[in-house]
Amino acid sequence: MADRLVFSKTGRAKYISHLDLMRTFQRAFARAGIEIKHTEGFNPHPFVSIALPLSVGYSSQCEILEFGLVGGAAPEEVPERLTAAMPEGIVVHSCAPARMPLKRLAMVNYIISMEYGEGRPLEAETAMRQLLSRESLVMEKKSNKAKKGFTEVDLIPLIHSWNLECTRDTMTLDTVLSAQNPGLNPELIRGAFCREYPQYAPDFVTFHRRRVLDQDGGPFE
């Protein structure tokens, strides 16, 4: 059975790419004196696997990394020791044997914050509500498998729930989106809003991953 870490990635760390993050963890395990399983073959290297790679620039408080703990630390010691070896912005919160297979990771809770430098247009809230209440909302999505380099995806079936709150300068969209097979990147929601209502396009947008959920909507563990 694999061991599983839950960690956050915030601040400047959100600009670390997926591949660099993998290398960061491999080096941190070594610096912390925590022995983990290695791949087999002529050039073995530490094996770590991150579920649902996070887009560069997104923050998260619920990232998942799987590895195999061999020795050098008890599971309860891993979070503190590993965090001490990490760059600023990466904090390991827990370490425990994986209870659920990754195929049960079905949904992700994202907070999308759209900010307006000179005040939010009053009509923007109505426009967003109308957009997400449509029966269908088709967008183009990059695809390495498609001959054209992109494929079309209907966003609406992949949005399990949403709640919109507005202030004078911000629209905050609390969403639960499909995680995989297929997954929905919240950037497509921002893109659809700006395509349909360019007059209400925000000046700045942030994406934060808050929770990962199983097929029943409960916590993925």
Coordinates of C-alpha atoms in Angstrom, one line a residue:
M1 CA 0.0 0.0 0.0
A2 CA 1.3 3.5 -0.9
D3 CA 1.8 6.2 1.6
R4 CA 0.1 9.5 0.9
L5 CA 1.0 13.1 1.8
V6 CA -1.4 16.1 1.8
F7 CA 0.4 19.4 1.3
S8 CA -0.4 23.0 0.5
K9 CA 1.2 25.1 -2.2
T10 CA 0.8 28.8 -1.8
G11 CA 2.6 32.1 -2.1
R12 CA 5.6 32.1 -4.4
A13 CA 5.5 28.3 -4.5
K14 CA 2.5 28.3 -6.7
Y15 CA 4.8 29.3 -9.6
I16 CA 6.8 26.0 -9.3
S17 CA 6.0 23.8 -12.2
H18 CA 4.8 20.2 -11.8
L19 CA 8.2 18.7 -12.9
D20 CA 10.1 21.0 -10.6
L21 CA 7.8 20.2 -7.8
M22 CA 8.5 16.5 -8.2
R23 CA 12.3 17.2 -8.1
T24 CA 11.8 19.4 -5.1
F25 CA 10.1 16.6 -3.1
Q26 CA 12.7 14.1 -4.2
R27 CA 15.5 16.4 -2.9
A28 CA 13.5 17.2 0.3
F29 CA 13.1 13.6 1.2
A30 CA 16.9 13.1 0.9
R31 CA 17.7 16.3 2.9
A32 CA 15.3 15.3 5.7
G33 CA 16.9 11.8 5.9
I34 CA 13.6 10.1 5.0
E35 CA 14.1 6.9 3.0
I36 CA 11.6 6.2 0.3
K37 CA 11.2 3.6 -2.4
H38 CA 13.1 4.0 -5.7
T39 CA 12.3 2.9 -9.2
E40 CA 14.0 -0.2 -10.5
G41 CA 16.4 -0.5 -13.4
F42 CA 19.9 0.7 -14.2
N43 CA 19.3 4.3 -13.0
P44 CA 17.0 4.1 -10.0
H45 CA 15.6 7.3 -8.7
P46 CA 13.2 8.2 -5.8
F47 CA 9.6 7.4 -6.8
V48 CA 7.0 10.1 -6.0
S49 CA 3.7 10.6 -7.8
I50 CA 1.5 13.7 -7.5
A51 CA -2.2 13.3 -8.2
L52 CA -4.0 15.9 -10.4
P53 CA -1.0 18.1 -11.3
L54 CA -1.8 21.7 -10.5
S55 CA -1.5 24.4 -13.1
V56 CA 1.3 26.9 -12.6
G57 CA 0.0 30.0 -10.8
Y58 CA -2.8 28.1 -9.0
S59 CA -2.6 27.8 -5.2
S60 CA -3.9 24.8 -3.2
Q61 CA -4.3 23.5 0.3
C62 CA -5.1 19.9 -0.6
E63 CA -2.4 18.6 -2.9
I64 CA -1.7 14.8 -2.8
L65 CA 1.6 13.0 -3.2
E66 CA 2.1 9.3 -3.1
F67 CA 5.3 7.5 -2.2
G68 CA 6.6 4.5 -0.4
L69 CA 8.1 5.1 3.1
V70 CA 11.0 2.7 3.7
G71 CA 12.7 4.1 6.8
G72 CA 14.3 7.1 8.5
A73 CA 11.1 8.4 10.0
A74 CA 7.8 7.3 11.4
P75 CA 4.7 8.5 9.4
E76 CA 3.8 11.1 12.1
E77 CA 7.3 12.6 11.9
V78 CA 7.2 13.1 8.1
P79 CA 5.2 16.3 7.8
E80 CA 7.4 18.4 10.2
R81 CA 10.7 17.0 8.9
L82 CA 9.7 17.3 5.2
T83 CA 8.3 20.8 5.6
A84 CA 11.6 22.0 7.2
A85 CA 13.4 20.9 4.0
M86 CA 10.9 22.6 1.6
P87 CA 11.0 26.0 0.0
E88 CA 8.7 28.7 1.3
G89 CA 5.1 28.1 0.5
I90 CA 5.0 24.3 0.6
V91 CA 3.7 22.8 3.8
V92 CA 3.1 19.1 4.4
H93 CA 0.0 18.6 6.6
S94 CA -0.3 14.9 7.0
C95 CA 1.2 11.5 6.1
A96 CA -0.7 8.2 6.3
P97 CA -1.3 5.0 4.3
A98 CA -3.6 5.7 1.3
R99 CA -7.1 4.6 2.2
M100 CA -8.8 5.2 -1.2
P101 CA -7.5 4.4 -4.7
L102 CA -6.9 7.4 -6.9
K103 CA -9.6 6.4 -9.3
R104 CA -12.1 7.4 -6.5
L105 CA -10.9 11.0 -6.6
A106 CA -13.9 12.4 -8.5
M107 CA -14.3 16.1 -7.8
V108 CA -12.3 19.1 -6.8
N109 CA -13.5 22.2 -5.0
Y110 CA -12.0 25.4 -6.6
I111 CA -12.4 29.0 -5.5
I112 CA -12.2 31.4 -8.4
S113 CA -11.7 35.0 -7.5
M114 CA -12.3 37.6 -10.2
E115 CA -11.1 41.1 -9.2
Y116 CA -11.9 44.5 -10.8
G117 CA -9.5 47.4 -10.3
E118 CA -12.0 50.1 -10.7
G119 CA -15.0 48.4 -9.2
R120 CA -17.1 45.4 -10.3
P121 CA -19.7 46.2 -13.0
L122 CA -23.1 45.6 -11.4
E123 CA -24.2 43.5 -14.4
A124 CA -21.3 41.1 -14.1
E125 CA -23.0 39.1 -11.4
T126 CA -26.2 38.6 -13.5
A127 CA -24.1 37.7 -16.5
M128 CA -22.1 35.0 -14.5
R129 CA -25.3 33.5 -13.1
Q130 CA -26.9 33.3 -16.6
L131 CA -23.7 31.7 -18.0
L132 CA -23.6 28.9 -15.4
S133 CA -27.4 28.3 -15.7
R134 CA -27.2 27.4 -19.4
E135 CA -28.0 23.9 -20.5
S136 CA -24.8 23.7 -22.5
L137 CA -21.6 25.7 -22.7
V138 CA -19.0 24.4 -25.2
M139 CA -15.4 25.6 -25.1
E140 CA -12.3 24.5 -27.0
K141 CA -9.7 22.6 -24.9
K142 CA -6.1 21.9 -25.8
S143 CA -5.5 18.3 -26.7
N144 CA -2.3 16.6 -27.8
K145 CA -4.3 13.6 -29.1
A146 CA -6.5 15.7 -31.4
K147 CA -5.3 16.4 -34.9
K148 CA -6.3 20.0 -34.7
G149 CA -4.5 20.4 -31.3
F150 CA -7.8 21.0 -29.5
T151 CA -11.1 19.3 -28.7
E152 CA -14.5 20.7 -27.7
V153 CA -15.9 20.1 -24.2
D154 CA -19.2 21.0 -22.7
L155 CA -18.5 22.6 -19.3
I156 CA -22.0 22.3 -17.8
P157 CA -22.0 18.6 -17.1
L158 CA -18.6 18.9 -15.5
I159 CA -19.7 21.6 -13.0
H160 CA -21.3 19.7 -10.1
S161 CA -22.2 22.8 -8.1
W162 CA -21.4 26.5 -7.8
N163 CA -22.1 29.4 -5.5
L164 CA -21.4 33.0 -6.4
E165 CA -20.7 35.8 -3.9
C166 CA -19.9 39.4 -4.9
T167 CA -18.4 42.5 -3.3
R168 CA -17.7 45.9 -4.7
D169 CA -14.5 44.8 -6.4
T170 CA -14.7 41.0 -6.6
M171 CA -16.8 38.1 -7.8
T172 CA -16.0 34.9 -5.9
L173 CA -17.1 31.6 -7.5
D174 CA -17.1 28.6 -5.2
T175 CA -17.3 25.6 -7.5
V176 CA -17.1 21.8 -7.4
L177 CA -15.8 20.5 -10.7
S178 CA -15.1 17.1 -12.2
A179 CA -11.6 16.0 -11.3
Q180 CA -10.7 13.4 -13.9
N181 CA -12.0 11.3 -16.9
P182 CA -12.6 14.1 -17.9
G183 CA -11.5 16.8 -15.5
L184 CA -12.4 20.5 -15.8
N185 CA -9.8 23.2 -15.5
P186 CA -11.5 26.3 -13.9
E187 CA -9.6 28.4 -16.4
L188 CA -12.2 27.3 -18.9
I189 CA -14.9 28.9 -16.9
R190 CA -13.0 32.2 -16.8
G191 CA -12.4 31.9 -20.5
A192 CA -16.1 31.2 -21.3
F193 CA -17.2 34.2 -19.2
C194 CA -14.7 36.5 -21.0
R195 CA -15.7 35.2 -24.4
E196 CA -19.5 35.6 -23.8
Y197 CA -19.3 38.9 -21.8
P198 CA -16.0 40.6 -22.8
Q199 CA -17.3 43.9 -21.4
Y200 CA -17.3 42.4 -17.9
A201 CA -13.9 40.7 -18.1
P202 CA -12.1 40.9 -14.7
D203 CA -8.7 42.6 -14.4
F204 CA -7.2 39.8 -12.3
V205 CA -8.2 36.2 -11.6
T206 CA -6.9 33.7 -9.0
F207 CA -7.6 30.0 -8.7
H208 CA -7.4 28.1 -5.4
R209 CA -7.9 24.4 -4.9
R210 CA -9.6 23.9 -1.5
R211 CA -10.8 20.3 -1.3
V212 CA -10.6 17.0 -3.1
L213 CA -13.7 14.8 -3.0
D214 CA -14.7 11.2 -3.7
Q215 CA -17.5 9.9 -5.9
D216 CA -20.0 10.5 -3.1
G217 CA -18.9 14.0 -2.4
G218 CA -17.1 13.1 0.8
P219 CA -13.4 13.8 1.6
F220 CA -11.0 11.9 -0.5
E221 CA -8.5 10.1 1.8

